[in-house]
Amino acid sequence: FRLTRPAVAVLATAAVGVGTVVVIMVAVNRGSGDGRKASAGPSEAALSAADCPVHATNPPPAPPLHKGDAAKFVTDLTLPDCTRVGAGENTTKVWRFKNAGKVTWAGYSLRRLDVPQRADQCQTISEVPIDDTPPGKMVDIRTAITTPKKPGLCYVRFKMVDAAGNVAFPGSRPVNFQIIVEKR
């Protein structure tokens, strides 16, 4: 099922409150699983700068894959939500996380959910490595980004996976970046 721009506009205009949440969920929550299957992702819903920031929904509650494992988002070190970046530019996104659990993150990475990547999306590597991080320590996770040549909103999501490629925190929101791509 795919909503066209006019249909989304009509739904957004006609719906207030609950209807708007449904439209946002259709646009945002698609493909929030482990990233193994191809997903059209939110960019197919033609997100624009006006949609920034996109407010993600919570996945169903689930314990961490490894007992005692926990992650805490600390801050965006670069490119906070809705930062404006020129079209066709290279930049770097850096998140800071704390290993708030009792399990060492060895071989963990962030796996991109919105694959395969299309030309109208921000381009990144599919698996962003995370330095081995003992419990209680912070880690900066960085990925290079190439913005598309066409202006719009890049909303890209990742899930943390363990060394075996399994989603470490299935009950947590995806890690994301959302940048506004402008003509330069």
Tab-separated table of C-alpha atoms in Angstrom:
chain	number	residue	atom	x	y	z
A	1	PHE	CA	0.000	0.000	0.000
A	2	ARG	CA	1.478	3.342	-1.005
A	3	LEU	CA	0.085	6.791	-0.315
A	4	THR	CA	0.531	9.390	-3.019
A	5	ARG	CA	1.409	12.975	-2.138
A	6	PRO	CA	-2.144	14.237	-2.785
A	7	ALA	CA	-3.588	11.422	-0.656
A	8	VAL	CA	-1.207	12.207	2.208
A	9	ALA	CA	-2.069	15.914	1.951
A	10	VAL	CA	-5.807	15.178	2.006
A	11	LEU	CA	-5.435	12.778	4.941
A	12	ALA	CA	-3.228	15.187	6.867
A	13	THR	CA	-5.587	18.101	6.212
A	14	ALA	CA	-8.782	16.187	6.927
A	15	ALA	CA	-7.487	14.296	9.930
A	16	VAL	CA	-6.722	15.873	13.259
A	17	GLY	CA	-5.268	14.077	16.272
A	18	VAL	CA	-5.575	10.323	15.825
A	19	GLY	CA	-5.676	10.440	12.005
A	20	THR	CA	-2.437	12.393	11.905
A	21	VAL	CA	-0.753	9.806	14.123
A	22	VAL	CA	-1.829	7.072	11.704
A	23	VAL	CA	-0.301	8.946	8.758
A	24	ILE	CA	2.935	9.476	10.692
A	25	MET	CA	3.066	5.801	11.649
A	26	VAL	CA	2.647	4.756	8.020
A	27	ALA	CA	5.463	7.100	7.034
A	28	VAL	CA	7.819	6.390	9.929
A	29	ASN	CA	7.351	2.923	11.361
A	30	ARG	CA	7.718	0.961	8.131
A	31	GLY	CA	10.614	-1.503	8.298
A	32	SER	CA	11.606	-0.977	11.934
A	33	GLY	CA	12.669	-4.615	12.280
A	34	ASP	CA	16.182	-5.950	12.112
A	35	GLY	CA	17.043	-4.539	8.702
A	36	ARG	CA	17.558	-7.898	7.003
A	37	LYS	CA	14.654	-7.468	4.586
A	38	ALA	CA	14.524	-4.743	1.974
A	39	SER	CA	12.328	-1.861	3.056
A	40	ALA	CA	11.121	1.127	1.117
A	41	GLY	CA	11.490	3.173	4.296
A	42	PRO	CA	10.041	6.534	5.120
A	43	SER	CA	11.619	8.370	2.207
A	44	GLU	CA	9.070	6.716	-0.104
A	45	ALA	CA	6.380	8.724	1.697
A	46	ALA	CA	8.060	11.860	0.254
A	47	LEU	CA	9.080	13.450	3.530
A	48	SER	CA	9.948	17.130	3.197
A	49	ALA	CA	11.701	19.733	5.338
A	50	ALA	CA	8.285	20.547	6.829
A	51	ASP	CA	8.207	17.021	8.343
A	52	CYS	CA	11.384	17.636	10.375
A	53	PRO	CA	11.740	16.488	13.046
A	54	VAL	CA	10.107	13.148	12.375
A	55	HIS	CA	8.809	11.750	15.656
A	56	ALA	CA	9.469	8.018	15.688
A	57	THR	CA	7.129	5.597	17.389
A	58	ASN	CA	8.253	3.021	19.924
A	59	PRO	CA	8.501	-0.599	18.779
A	60	PRO	CA	6.707	-3.249	20.836
A	61	PRO	CA	8.332	-3.796	24.247
A	62	ALA	CA	11.064	-6.424	24.167
A	63	PRO	CA	13.986	-7.285	26.420
A	64	PRO	CA	17.553	-6.860	25.166
A	65	LEU	CA	18.968	-9.830	23.265
A	66	HIS	CA	21.669	-10.374	25.906
A	67	LYS	CA	20.628	-10.332	29.575
A	68	GLY	CA	22.111	-7.290	31.310
A	69	ASP	CA	22.800	-5.421	28.062
A	70	ALA	CA	21.702	-1.773	27.899
A	71	ALA	CA	22.423	1.254	25.734
A	72	LYS	CA	21.807	4.907	26.500
A	73	PHE	CA	21.765	7.596	23.819
A	74	VAL	CA	23.770	10.561	25.127
A	75	THR	CA	23.795	13.186	22.358
A	76	ASP	CA	24.203	14.022	18.691
A	77	LEU	CA	27.778	15.320	18.445
A	78	THR	CA	27.218	16.441	14.855
A	79	LEU	CA	24.183	17.142	12.685
A	80	PRO	CA	21.398	17.532	15.246
A	81	ASP	CA	17.910	16.872	13.851
A	82	CYS	CA	16.864	19.231	11.067
A	83	THR	CA	20.387	20.524	10.324
A	84	ARG	CA	20.533	21.983	6.813
A	85	VAL	CA	23.148	20.501	4.468
A	86	GLY	CA	23.785	21.226	0.802
A	87	ALA	CA	22.742	18.817	-1.929
A	88	GLY	CA	25.486	16.506	-3.196
A	89	GLU	CA	27.741	17.131	-0.169
A	90	ASN	CA	29.776	14.788	2.023
A	91	THR	CA	29.438	15.150	5.778
A	92	THR	CA	29.774	13.040	8.926
A	93	LYS	CA	27.196	12.081	11.539
A	94	VAL	CA	28.444	11.296	15.054
A	95	TRP	CA	26.275	9.963	17.879
A	96	ARG	CA	27.478	9.433	21.465
A	97	PHE	CA	26.182	6.391	23.363
A	98	LYS	CA	26.889	4.946	26.783
A	99	ASN	CA	27.102	1.236	27.412
A	100	ALA	CA	24.711	1.323	30.380
A	101	GLY	CA	24.624	-2.435	30.851
A	102	LYS	CA	26.827	-5.237	32.089
A	103	VAL	CA	27.745	-6.682	28.677
A	104	THR	CA	30.801	-5.546	26.696
A	105	TRP	CA	29.916	-4.432	23.191
A	106	ALA	CA	32.408	-6.446	21.150
A	107	GLY	CA	31.817	-6.512	17.409
A	108	TYR	CA	28.600	-4.464	17.644
A	109	SER	CA	27.498	-2.187	14.812
A	110	LEU	CA	24.596	-0.056	13.626
A	111	ARG	CA	22.752	-1.704	10.714
A	112	ARG	CA	20.884	0.571	8.324
A	113	LEU	CA	17.181	-0.306	8.074
A	114	ASP	CA	16.273	1.527	4.885
A	115	VAL	CA	17.906	-0.726	2.305
A	116	PRO	CA	18.459	-0.937	-0.543
A	117	GLN	CA	19.516	2.691	-0.717
A	118	ARG	CA	18.090	4.764	-3.547
A	119	ALA	CA	19.597	7.768	-5.337
A	120	ASP	CA	17.111	10.166	-3.670
A	121	GLN	CA	18.277	9.131	-0.159
A	122	CYS	CA	21.339	10.053	1.885
A	123	GLN	CA	24.007	7.429	1.217
A	124	THR	CA	25.848	5.682	4.076
A	125	ILE	CA	27.540	2.374	4.648
A	126	SER	CA	25.044	-0.343	5.585
A	127	GLU	CA	26.891	-1.468	8.739
A	128	VAL	CA	28.471	1.247	10.912
A	129	PRO	CA	31.074	-0.346	13.219
A	130	ILE	CA	31.049	0.459	16.928
A	131	ASP	CA	34.348	0.399	18.811
A	132	ASP	CA	34.426	-2.307	21.474
A	133	THR	CA	32.888	-0.666	24.534
A	134	PRO	CA	33.038	-2.028	28.093
A	135	PRO	CA	30.152	-1.469	30.516
A	136	GLY	CA	29.937	2.080	31.888
A	137	LYS	CA	31.977	3.611	29.038
A	138	MET	CA	30.881	6.001	26.292
A	139	VAL	CA	31.513	5.534	22.584
A	140	ASP	CA	31.265	7.890	19.630
A	141	ILE	CA	29.734	6.211	16.577
A	142	ARG	CA	30.358	7.911	13.234
A	143	THR	CA	29.279	7.415	9.661
A	144	ALA	CA	30.065	9.274	6.468
A	145	ILE	CA	27.025	10.634	4.617
A	146	THR	CA	26.648	11.729	1.000
A	147	THR	CA	23.516	13.812	0.473
A	148	PRO	CA	21.408	13.347	-2.663
A	149	LYS	CA	21.547	15.913	-5.463
A	150	LYS	CA	17.842	16.673	-4.987
A	151	PRO	CA	16.620	18.753	-1.991
A	152	GLY	CA	14.402	17.089	0.597
A	153	LEU	CA	14.533	15.406	3.993
A	154	CYS	CA	16.932	12.555	4.693
A	155	TYR	CA	15.588	10.379	7.485
A	156	VAL	CA	17.832	7.346	7.922
A	157	ARG	CA	17.425	4.696	10.622
A	158	PHE	CA	19.736	2.089	12.127
A	159	LYS	CA	19.392	-0.665	14.743
A	160	MET	CA	22.269	-1.804	16.960
A	161	VAL	CA	23.273	-5.392	16.224
A	162	ASP	CA	25.663	-7.735	18.032
A	163	ALA	CA	28.689	-9.499	16.525
A	164	ALA	CA	26.425	-12.271	15.155
A	165	GLY	CA	24.239	-9.687	13.386
A	166	ASN	CA	21.255	-10.036	15.729
A	167	VAL	CA	19.355	-6.935	16.873
A	168	ALA	CA	20.670	-6.198	20.360
A	169	PHE	CA	17.777	-3.997	21.526
A	170	PRO	CA	14.595	-5.004	19.683
A	171	GLY	CA	12.401	-2.963	22.054
A	172	SER	CA	14.297	0.294	21.463
A	173	ARG	CA	13.669	2.957	18.845
A	174	PRO	CA	16.025	2.918	15.885
A	175	VAL	CA	18.986	5.282	15.975
A	176	ASN	CA	18.464	7.887	13.271
A	177	PHE	CA	19.624	11.051	11.642
A	178	GLN	CA	17.371	13.533	9.922
A	179	ILE	CA	18.873	16.315	7.858
A	180	ILE	CA	17.328	18.805	5.482
A	181	VAL	CA	19.028	18.759	2.085
A	182	GLU	CA	19.008	22.143	0.359
A	183	LYS	CA	20.041	23.366	-3.064
A	184	ARG	CA	23.427	25.100	-2.888
